Coordinates of C-alpha atoms in Angstrom, one line a residue:
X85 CA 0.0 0.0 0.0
X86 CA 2.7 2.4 0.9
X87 CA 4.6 1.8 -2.5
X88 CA 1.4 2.7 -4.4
X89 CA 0.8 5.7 -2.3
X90 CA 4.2 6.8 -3.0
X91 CA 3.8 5.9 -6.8
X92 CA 0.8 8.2 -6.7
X93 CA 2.4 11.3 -5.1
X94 CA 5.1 10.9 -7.4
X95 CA 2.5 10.9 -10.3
X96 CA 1.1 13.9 -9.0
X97 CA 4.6 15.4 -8.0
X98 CA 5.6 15.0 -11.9
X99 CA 2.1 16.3 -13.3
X100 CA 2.6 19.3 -10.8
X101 CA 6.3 19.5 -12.2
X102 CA 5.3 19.1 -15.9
X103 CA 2.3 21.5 -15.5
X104 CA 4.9 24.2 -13.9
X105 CA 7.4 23.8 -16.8
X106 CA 4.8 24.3 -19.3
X107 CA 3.8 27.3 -17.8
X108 CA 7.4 28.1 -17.5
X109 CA 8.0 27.5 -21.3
X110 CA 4.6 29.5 -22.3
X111 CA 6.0 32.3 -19.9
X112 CA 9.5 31.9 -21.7
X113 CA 7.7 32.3 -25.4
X114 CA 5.4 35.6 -24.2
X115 CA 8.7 36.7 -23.0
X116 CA 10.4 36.6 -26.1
X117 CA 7.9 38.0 -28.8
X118 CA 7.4 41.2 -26.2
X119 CA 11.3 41.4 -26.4
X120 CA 11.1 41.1 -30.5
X121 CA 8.4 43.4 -30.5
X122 CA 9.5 45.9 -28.3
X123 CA 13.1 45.8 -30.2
X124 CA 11.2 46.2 -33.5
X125 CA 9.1 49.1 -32.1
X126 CA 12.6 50.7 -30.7
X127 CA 14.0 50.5 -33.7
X128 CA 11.1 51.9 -35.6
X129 CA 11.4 54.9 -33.2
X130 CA 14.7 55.0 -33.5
X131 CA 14.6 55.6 -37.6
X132 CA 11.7 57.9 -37.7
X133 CA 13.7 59.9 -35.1
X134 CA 16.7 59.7 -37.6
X135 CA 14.5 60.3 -40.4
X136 CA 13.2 63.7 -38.7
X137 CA 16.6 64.7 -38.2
X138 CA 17.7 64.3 -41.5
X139 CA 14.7 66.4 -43.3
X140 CA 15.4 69.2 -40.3
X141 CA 19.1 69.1 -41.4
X142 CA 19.1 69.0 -45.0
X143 CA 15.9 71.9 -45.1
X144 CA 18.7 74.2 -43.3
X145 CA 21.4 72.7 -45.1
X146 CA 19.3 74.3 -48.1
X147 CA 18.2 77.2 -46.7
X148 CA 22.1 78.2 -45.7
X149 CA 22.7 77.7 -49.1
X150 CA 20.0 79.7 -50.0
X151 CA 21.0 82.6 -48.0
X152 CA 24.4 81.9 -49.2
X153 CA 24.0 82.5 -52.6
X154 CA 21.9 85.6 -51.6
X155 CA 24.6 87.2 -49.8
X156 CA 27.1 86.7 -52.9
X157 CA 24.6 87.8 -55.4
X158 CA 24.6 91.2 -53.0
X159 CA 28.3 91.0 -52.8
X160 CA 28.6 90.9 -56.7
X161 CA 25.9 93.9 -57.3
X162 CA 27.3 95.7 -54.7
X163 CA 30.9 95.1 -56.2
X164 CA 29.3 96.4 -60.0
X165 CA 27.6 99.1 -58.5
X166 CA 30.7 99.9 -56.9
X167 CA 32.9 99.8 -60.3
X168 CA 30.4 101.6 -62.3
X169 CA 30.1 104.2 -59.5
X170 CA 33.9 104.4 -60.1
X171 CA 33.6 104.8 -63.9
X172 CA 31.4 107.7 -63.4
X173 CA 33.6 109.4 -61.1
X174 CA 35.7 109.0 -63.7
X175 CA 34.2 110.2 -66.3
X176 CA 32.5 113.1 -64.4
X177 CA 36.0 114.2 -63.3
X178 CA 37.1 114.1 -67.2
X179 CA 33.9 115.9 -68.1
X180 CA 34.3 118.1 -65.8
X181 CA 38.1 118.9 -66.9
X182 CA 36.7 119.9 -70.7
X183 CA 33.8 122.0 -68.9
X184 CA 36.7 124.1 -67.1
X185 CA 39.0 124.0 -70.6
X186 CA 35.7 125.0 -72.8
X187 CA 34.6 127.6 -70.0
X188 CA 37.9 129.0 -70.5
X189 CA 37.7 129.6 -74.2
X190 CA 34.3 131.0 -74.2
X191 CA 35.5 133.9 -71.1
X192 CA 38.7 134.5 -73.7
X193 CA 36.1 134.7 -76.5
X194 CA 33.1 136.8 -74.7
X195 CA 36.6 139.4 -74.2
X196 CA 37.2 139.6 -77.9
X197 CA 33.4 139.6 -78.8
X198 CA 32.7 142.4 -76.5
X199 CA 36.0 144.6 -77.7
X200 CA 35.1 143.8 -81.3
X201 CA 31.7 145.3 -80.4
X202 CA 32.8 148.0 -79.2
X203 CA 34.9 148.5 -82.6
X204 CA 31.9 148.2 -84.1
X205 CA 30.1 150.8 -82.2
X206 CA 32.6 153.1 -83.3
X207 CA 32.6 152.0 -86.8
X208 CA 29.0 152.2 -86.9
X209 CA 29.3 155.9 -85.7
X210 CA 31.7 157.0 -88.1
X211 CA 29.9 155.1 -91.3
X212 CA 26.6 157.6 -90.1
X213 CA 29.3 160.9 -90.4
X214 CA 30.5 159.3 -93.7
X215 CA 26.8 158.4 -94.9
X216 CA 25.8 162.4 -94.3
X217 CA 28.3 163.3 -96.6
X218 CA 27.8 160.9 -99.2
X219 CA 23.5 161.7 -99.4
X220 CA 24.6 164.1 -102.1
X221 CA 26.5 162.1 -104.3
X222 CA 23.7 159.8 -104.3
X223 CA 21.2 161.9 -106.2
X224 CA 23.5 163.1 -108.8
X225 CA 24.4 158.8 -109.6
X226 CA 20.2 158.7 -110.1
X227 CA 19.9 159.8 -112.9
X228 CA 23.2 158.2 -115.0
X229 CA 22.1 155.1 -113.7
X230 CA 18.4 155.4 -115.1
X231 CA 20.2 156.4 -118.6
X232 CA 22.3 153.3 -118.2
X233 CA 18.9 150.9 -118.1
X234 CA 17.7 152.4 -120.7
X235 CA 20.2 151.4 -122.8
X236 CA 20.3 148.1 -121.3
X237 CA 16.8 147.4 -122.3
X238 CA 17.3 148.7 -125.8
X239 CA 20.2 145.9 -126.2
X240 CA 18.3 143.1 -124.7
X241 CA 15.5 144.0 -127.1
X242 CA 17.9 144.1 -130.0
X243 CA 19.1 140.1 -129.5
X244 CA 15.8 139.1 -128.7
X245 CA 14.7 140.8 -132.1
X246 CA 18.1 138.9 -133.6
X247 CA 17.5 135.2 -131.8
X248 CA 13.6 135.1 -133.2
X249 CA 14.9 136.1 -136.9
X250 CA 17.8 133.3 -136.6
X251 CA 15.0 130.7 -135.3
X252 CA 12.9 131.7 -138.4
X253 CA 15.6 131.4 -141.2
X254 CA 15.2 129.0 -144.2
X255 CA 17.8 126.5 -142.2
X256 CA 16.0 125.9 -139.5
X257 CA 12.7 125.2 -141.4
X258 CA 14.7 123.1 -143.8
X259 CA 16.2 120.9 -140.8
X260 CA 12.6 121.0 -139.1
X261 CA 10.8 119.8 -141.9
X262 CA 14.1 117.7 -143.0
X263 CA 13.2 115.5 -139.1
X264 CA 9.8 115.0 -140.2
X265 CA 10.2 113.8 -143.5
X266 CA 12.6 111.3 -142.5
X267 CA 10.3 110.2 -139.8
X268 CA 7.3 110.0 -142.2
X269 CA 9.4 107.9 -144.6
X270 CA 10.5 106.0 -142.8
X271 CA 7.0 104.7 -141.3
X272 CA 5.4 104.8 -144.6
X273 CA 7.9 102.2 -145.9
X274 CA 7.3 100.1 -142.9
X275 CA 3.6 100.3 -143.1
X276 CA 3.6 99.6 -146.9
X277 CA 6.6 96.5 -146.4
X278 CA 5.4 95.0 -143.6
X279 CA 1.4 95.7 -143.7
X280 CA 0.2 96.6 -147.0
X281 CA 1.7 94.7 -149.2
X282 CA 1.4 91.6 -147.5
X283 CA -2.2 91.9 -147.3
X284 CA -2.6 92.1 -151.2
X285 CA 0.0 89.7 -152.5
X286 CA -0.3 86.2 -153.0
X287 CA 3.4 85.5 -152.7
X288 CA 5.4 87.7 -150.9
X289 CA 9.0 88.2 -150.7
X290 CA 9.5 87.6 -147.2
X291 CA 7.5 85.1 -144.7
X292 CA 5.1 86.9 -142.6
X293 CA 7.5 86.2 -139.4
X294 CA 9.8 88.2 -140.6
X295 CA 8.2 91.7 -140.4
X296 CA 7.4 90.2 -136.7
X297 CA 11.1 89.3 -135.8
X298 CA 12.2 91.7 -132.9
X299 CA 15.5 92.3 -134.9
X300 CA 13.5 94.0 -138.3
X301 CA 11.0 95.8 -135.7
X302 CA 14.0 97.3 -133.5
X303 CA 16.0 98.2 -136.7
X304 CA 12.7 100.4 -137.6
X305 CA 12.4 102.0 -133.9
X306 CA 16.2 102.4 -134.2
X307 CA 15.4 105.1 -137.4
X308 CA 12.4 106.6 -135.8
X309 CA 13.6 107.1 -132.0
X310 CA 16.2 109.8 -132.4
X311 CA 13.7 112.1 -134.5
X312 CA 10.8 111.7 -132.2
X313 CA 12.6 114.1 -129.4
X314 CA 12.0 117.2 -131.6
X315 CA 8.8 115.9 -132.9
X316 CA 7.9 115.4 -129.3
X317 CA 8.9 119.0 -128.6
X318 CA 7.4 120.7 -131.4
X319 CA 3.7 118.9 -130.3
X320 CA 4.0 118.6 -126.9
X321 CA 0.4 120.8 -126.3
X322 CA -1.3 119.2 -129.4
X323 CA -2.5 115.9 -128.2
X324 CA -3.8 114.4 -131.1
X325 CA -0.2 114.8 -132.2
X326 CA 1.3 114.0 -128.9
X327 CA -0.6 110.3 -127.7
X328 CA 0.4 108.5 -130.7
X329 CA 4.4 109.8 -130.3
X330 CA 4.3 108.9 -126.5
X331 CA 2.7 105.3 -127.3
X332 CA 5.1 104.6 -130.0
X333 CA 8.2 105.7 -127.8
X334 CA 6.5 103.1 -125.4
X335 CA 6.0 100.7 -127.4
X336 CA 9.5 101.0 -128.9
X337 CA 11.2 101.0 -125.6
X338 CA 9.9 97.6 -124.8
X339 CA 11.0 96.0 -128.2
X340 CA 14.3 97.3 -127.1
X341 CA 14.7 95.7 -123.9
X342 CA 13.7 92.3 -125.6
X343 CA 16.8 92.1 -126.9
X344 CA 20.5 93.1 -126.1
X345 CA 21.8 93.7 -130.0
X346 CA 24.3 96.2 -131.0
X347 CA 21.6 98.5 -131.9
X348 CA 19.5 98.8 -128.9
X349 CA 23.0 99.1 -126.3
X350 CA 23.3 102.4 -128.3
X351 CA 20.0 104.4 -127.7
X352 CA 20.7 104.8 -123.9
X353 CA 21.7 108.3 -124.9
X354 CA 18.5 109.1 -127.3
X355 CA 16.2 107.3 -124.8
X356 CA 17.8 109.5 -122.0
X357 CA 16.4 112.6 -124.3
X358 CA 13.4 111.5 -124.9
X359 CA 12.9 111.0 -121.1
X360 CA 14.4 114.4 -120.5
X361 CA 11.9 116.3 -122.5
X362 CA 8.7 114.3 -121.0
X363 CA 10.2 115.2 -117.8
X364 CA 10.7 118.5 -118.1
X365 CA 9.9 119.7 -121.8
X366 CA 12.6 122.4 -123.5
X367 CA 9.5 123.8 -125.1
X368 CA 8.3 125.1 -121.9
X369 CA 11.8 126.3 -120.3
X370 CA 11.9 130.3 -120.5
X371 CA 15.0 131.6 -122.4
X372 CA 17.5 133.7 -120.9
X373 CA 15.9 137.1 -122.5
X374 CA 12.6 136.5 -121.3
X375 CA 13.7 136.3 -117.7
X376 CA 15.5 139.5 -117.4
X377 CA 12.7 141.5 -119.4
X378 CA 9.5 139.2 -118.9
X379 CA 7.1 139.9 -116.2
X380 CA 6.7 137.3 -113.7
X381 CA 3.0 136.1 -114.2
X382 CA 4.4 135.6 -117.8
X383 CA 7.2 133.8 -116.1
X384 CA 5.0 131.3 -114.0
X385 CA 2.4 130.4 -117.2
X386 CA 5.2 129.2 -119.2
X387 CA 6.9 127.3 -116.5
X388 CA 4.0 125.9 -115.2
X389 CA 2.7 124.9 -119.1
X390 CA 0.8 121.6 -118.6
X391 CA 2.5 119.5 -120.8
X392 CA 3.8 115.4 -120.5
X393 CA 3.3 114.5 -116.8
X394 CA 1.6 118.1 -116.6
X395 CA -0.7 117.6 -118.8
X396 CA -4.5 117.8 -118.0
X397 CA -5.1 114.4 -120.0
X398 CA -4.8 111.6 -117.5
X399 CA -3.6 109.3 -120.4
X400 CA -0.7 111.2 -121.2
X401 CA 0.0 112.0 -117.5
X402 CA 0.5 108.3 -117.5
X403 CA 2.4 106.9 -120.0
X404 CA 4.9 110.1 -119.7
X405 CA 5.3 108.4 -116.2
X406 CA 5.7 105.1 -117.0
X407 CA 8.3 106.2 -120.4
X408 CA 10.2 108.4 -117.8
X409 CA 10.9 105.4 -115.2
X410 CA 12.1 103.4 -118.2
X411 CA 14.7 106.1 -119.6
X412 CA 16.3 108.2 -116.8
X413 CA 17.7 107.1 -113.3
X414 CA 17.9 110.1 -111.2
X415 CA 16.8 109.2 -107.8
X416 CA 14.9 112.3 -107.7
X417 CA 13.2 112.3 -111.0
X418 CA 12.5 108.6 -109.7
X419 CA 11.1 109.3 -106.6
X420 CA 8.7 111.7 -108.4
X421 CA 7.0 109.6 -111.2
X422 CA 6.2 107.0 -108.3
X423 CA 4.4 109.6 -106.6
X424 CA 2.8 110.6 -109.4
X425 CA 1.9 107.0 -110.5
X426 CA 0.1 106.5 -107.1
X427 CA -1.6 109.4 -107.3
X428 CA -2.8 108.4 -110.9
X429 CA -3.7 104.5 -110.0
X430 CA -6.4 106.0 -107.5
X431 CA -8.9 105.9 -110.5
X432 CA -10.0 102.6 -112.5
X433 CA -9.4 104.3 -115.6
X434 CA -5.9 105.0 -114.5
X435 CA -5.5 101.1 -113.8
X436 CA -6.9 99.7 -116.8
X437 CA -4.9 101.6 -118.9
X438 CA -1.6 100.5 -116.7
X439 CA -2.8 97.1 -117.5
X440 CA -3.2 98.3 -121.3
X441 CA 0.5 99.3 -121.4
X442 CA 1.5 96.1 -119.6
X443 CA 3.4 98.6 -116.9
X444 CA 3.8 95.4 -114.6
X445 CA 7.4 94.6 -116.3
X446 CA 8.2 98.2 -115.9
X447 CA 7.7 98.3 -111.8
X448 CA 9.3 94.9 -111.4
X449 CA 12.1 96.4 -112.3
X450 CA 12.8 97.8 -109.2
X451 CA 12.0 95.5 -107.1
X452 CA 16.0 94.3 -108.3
X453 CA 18.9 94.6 -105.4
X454 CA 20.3 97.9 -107.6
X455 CA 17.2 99.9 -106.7
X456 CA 16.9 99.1 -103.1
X457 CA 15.4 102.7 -102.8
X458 CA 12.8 102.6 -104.6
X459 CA 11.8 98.8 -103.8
X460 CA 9.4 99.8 -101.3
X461 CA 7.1 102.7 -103.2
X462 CA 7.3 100.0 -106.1
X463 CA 5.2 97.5 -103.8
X464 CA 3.1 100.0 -102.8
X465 CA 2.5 100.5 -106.8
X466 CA 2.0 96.7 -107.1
X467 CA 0.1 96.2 -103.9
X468 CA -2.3 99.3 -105.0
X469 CA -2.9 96.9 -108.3
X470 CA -3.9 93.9 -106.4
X471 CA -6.8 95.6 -104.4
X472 CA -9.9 94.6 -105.0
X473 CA -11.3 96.2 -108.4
X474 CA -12.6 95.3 -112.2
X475 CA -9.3 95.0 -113.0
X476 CA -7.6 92.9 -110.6
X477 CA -8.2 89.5 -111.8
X478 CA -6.4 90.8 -115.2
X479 CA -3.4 91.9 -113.1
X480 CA -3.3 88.9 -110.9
X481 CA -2.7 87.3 -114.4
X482 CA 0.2 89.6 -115.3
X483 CA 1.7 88.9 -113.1
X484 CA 1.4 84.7 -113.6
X485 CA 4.4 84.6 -115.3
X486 CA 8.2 83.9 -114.5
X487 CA 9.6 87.2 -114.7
X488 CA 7.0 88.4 -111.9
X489 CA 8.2 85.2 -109.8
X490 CA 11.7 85.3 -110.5
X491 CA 11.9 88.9 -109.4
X492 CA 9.8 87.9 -106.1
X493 CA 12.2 85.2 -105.7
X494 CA 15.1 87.3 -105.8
X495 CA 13.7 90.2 -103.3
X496 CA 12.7 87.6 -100.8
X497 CA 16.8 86.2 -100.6
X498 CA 17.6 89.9 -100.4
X499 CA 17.5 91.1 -96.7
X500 CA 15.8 94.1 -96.5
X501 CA 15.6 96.4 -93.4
X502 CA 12.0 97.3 -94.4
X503 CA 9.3 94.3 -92.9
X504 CA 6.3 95.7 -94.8
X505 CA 7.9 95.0 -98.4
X506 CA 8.0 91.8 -97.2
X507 CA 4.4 91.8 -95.8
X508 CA 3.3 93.9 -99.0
X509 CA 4.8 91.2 -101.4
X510 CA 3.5 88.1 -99.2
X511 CA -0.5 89.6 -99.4
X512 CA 0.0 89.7 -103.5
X513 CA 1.4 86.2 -103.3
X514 CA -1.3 84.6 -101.1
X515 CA -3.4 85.7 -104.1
X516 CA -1.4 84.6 -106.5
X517 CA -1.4 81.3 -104.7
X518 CA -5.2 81.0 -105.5
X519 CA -4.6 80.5 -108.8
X520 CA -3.6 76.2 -109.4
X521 CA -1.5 77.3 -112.7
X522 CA 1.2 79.6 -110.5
X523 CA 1.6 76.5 -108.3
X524 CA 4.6 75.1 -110.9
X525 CA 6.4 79.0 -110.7
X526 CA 6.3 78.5 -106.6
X527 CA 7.9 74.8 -106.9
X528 CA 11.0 76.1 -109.8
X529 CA 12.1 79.3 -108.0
X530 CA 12.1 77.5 -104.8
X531 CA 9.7 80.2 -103.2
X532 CA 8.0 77.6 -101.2
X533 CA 11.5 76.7 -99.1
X534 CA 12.2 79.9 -98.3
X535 CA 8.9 80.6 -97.1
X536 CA 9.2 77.5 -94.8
X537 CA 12.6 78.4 -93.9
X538 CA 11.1 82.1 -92.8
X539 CA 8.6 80.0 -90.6
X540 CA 10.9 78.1 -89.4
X541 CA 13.1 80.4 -88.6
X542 CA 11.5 83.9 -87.5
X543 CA 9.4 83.1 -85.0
X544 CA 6.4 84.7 -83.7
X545 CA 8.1 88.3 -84.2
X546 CA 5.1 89.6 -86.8
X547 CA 2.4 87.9 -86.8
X548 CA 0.8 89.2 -89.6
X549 CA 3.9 87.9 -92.0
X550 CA 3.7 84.8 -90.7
X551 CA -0.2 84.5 -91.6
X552 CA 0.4 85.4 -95.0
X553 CA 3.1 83.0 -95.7
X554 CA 1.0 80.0 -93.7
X555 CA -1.7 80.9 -96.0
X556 CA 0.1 80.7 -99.1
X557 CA 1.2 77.3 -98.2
X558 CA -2.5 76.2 -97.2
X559 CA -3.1 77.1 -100.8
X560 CA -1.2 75.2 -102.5
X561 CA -1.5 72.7 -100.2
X562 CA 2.0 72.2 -98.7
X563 CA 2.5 71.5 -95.0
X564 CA 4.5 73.9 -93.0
X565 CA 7.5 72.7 -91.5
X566 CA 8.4 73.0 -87.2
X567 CA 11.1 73.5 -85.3
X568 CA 10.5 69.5 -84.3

């Protein structure tokens, strides 16, 4: 009995045991998950601590540097305001140097200017004494003087007597009448060769295209040119006379540009005349004689004789404008028929008979690099052509060709210190690029590059420009290039 007794103690002393060391163990394991968890929340602590630090350091890290950069920024102005102070001195001190020099100069000169004054004063003083004197000598020199004029008069009415009777003498009416026979000759025989015969004759005895050829037509113009500056004189109030001798000298003018032969290089000199007397006609310049005896309302009427680009007749006012910017090349005498050409191109008439005389090739011409002058009045001519009118459409289609287009080609390469010739020019060729044929011109005088190239490359500086040249792409249907 005793050994199972002690048996069962010892059961129970181990179950108590066993119980105790589980309790022990479970007591062991709580233990070490609070010590993990409290190390991980330590450490947790610990790096948001660290973290705060950081950010706290590095934003005044930054802001030092900040204030840093400040204080040298300060330092440098301070140091350029400082120089520049310096250079002022400077140059106040130099001023100031010349201010003392110059103020010397002008006391030494005020001196001199107030003792020459006073030299005067007494010169003055002594020319009255002398004048008193002289009062008698005066009225005695009257009268031989007024003998003297008389005489005068006399002589200038002897040589103007003298010059009329030389003007009049059988010479001059034989050379007068010798210009206009050889004139009239000259164009009957080209009428009768070239017209008159050929329209009656079954075979003739040249082709047809001959009497067209530019070389027979400027060998005629050749003949005729030279005479028509006195003819040109001699009718210069009698329009019926007058029209026909300006149109042929137009006419003529633009054969002879066609072509560079021997005989057309040597009119410059008769062409220059004939420009000359449109301009300002001999026949209304007031000889010598008639100045020193004329009256001056005689004067003013003869000067101010409506003749050429006077005249009262707005056809003649015109193609006298448009012959004189093909002949002479004063800036001047330039600058003048373009004024007058505006003023002219106000009315329709004005612009259909500009049309008429196919004036377009005349105002291209300076649009060229040698007449930078007058390039900009000229696309104010051109530009006035291209507003909306009858004849607009007509002159849209002068223009179609490829000496309009090479000439806008060669303006738009040229810089030119003027942005509204190029704004001018770029309206009249978005309207150009309406028109599908002028599409090929654009493509062979490489207009379109450059206009993408101006895109490209000027910016947003005039807005207006750029609108015009975007819409002359959109036209003919090109896309614009970017800067990517």
């Amino acid at each position: 009995m005793e050994c199972l007794i002690c048996q069962s103690l010892k059961m129970e002393e181990n179950n108590i045991l066993h119980e105790r060391e589980a309790k022990l163990k479970e007591r062991e394991r709580m233990l070490t998950i609070s010590q993990e968890s409290l190390q991980t929340v330590t450490d947790h602590q610990m790096r948001s601590k660290i973290s705060a630090l950081e950010e706290k350091f590095g934003s005044e890290i930054v802001q030092l540097e900040q204030t840093l950069k400040e204080k040298l920024k300060e330092n440098k102005r301070l140091k350029e305001n400082f120089e520049t102070m310096k250079q002022a001195n400077d140059a106040l001190k130099k001023e100031i140097e010349v201010l003392t020099l110059r103020n010397s100069k002008l006391e030494k000169m005020s001196n001199s200017l107030q003792a020459r004054f006073v030299n005067l004063q007494r010169k003055q003083e002594y020319d009255l004494k002398l004048k008193e004197s002289d009062t008698m000598k005066v009225t005695t020199e009257i009268s031989s003087n007024q003998q003297s004029r008389e005489n005068t008069s006399q002589k200038l009415g002897e040589k103007l007597e003298n010059k009329i009777l030389k003007n009049n003498t059988p010479q001059n009416k034989q050379s007068v009448v010798q210009v206009y026979s050889t004139t009239v000759s000259i164009l009957f025989d080209w009428i009768c060769e070239a017209h008159l015969r050929q329209s009656l004759t079954e075979l003739p005895i040249k082709p047809v295209e001959t009497y067209k050829s530019l070389p027979f037509i400027q060998d005629k113009v050749v003949k005729i040119l030279p005479n028509l500056v006195d003819i040109l004189r001699d009718n210069s109030s009698n329009i019926h006379c007058g029209l026909p001798c300006l149109q042929f000298i137009y006419w003529s003018l633009l054969h002879l540009d066609q072509g560079q032969s021997p005989l057309s290089l040597n009119m410059s000199t008769t062409t220059r005349r004939i420009g000359e007397e449109i301009y300002y006609p001999k026949s209304s310049k007031v000889p010598d004689v008639e100045k020193m005896i004329g009256s001056s309302a005689t004067l003013n009427e003869k000067i101010k004789e409506p003749l050429f680009m006077r005249s009262t007749n707005n056809h003649i006012r015109l193609l006298s404008t448009l012959i004189v910017l093909k002949t002479l090349s004063r800036a001047d005498v330039i600058a003048q028929a373009f004024n007058m050409l505006k003023l002219e191109l106000k009315s329709e008439h004005a612009k259909e008979l500009f049309l008429y005389y196919q004036a377009t090739n005349v105002i291209l011409n300076y649009l060229k690099p040698i007449h930078k002058a007058f390039t900009s009045v000229a696309m104010e001519i051109l530009l006035q052509m291209a507003t909306d009118s009858p004849f607009q459409q007509m002159f849209f289609e002068s223009c179609s060709n490829e000496n309009f287009f090479r000439s806008a080609a060669l303006l738009i390469r040229t810089p030119l210190p003027d942005i509204k010739v190029m704004e001018r020019l770029s309206i009249i060729l978005q309207k150009l690029s309406k028109l599908k044929s002028n599409r090929r011109f654009f493509e062979t005088y490489t207009i379109v590059a450059i206009i993408q190239e101006m895109l490209v490359s000027g910016g947003n500086e005039n807005a207006f420009l750029n609108l015009n040249l975007k819409s002359i792409l959109h036209n003919l249907k090109i896309p614009a290039k970017t800067l990517f």
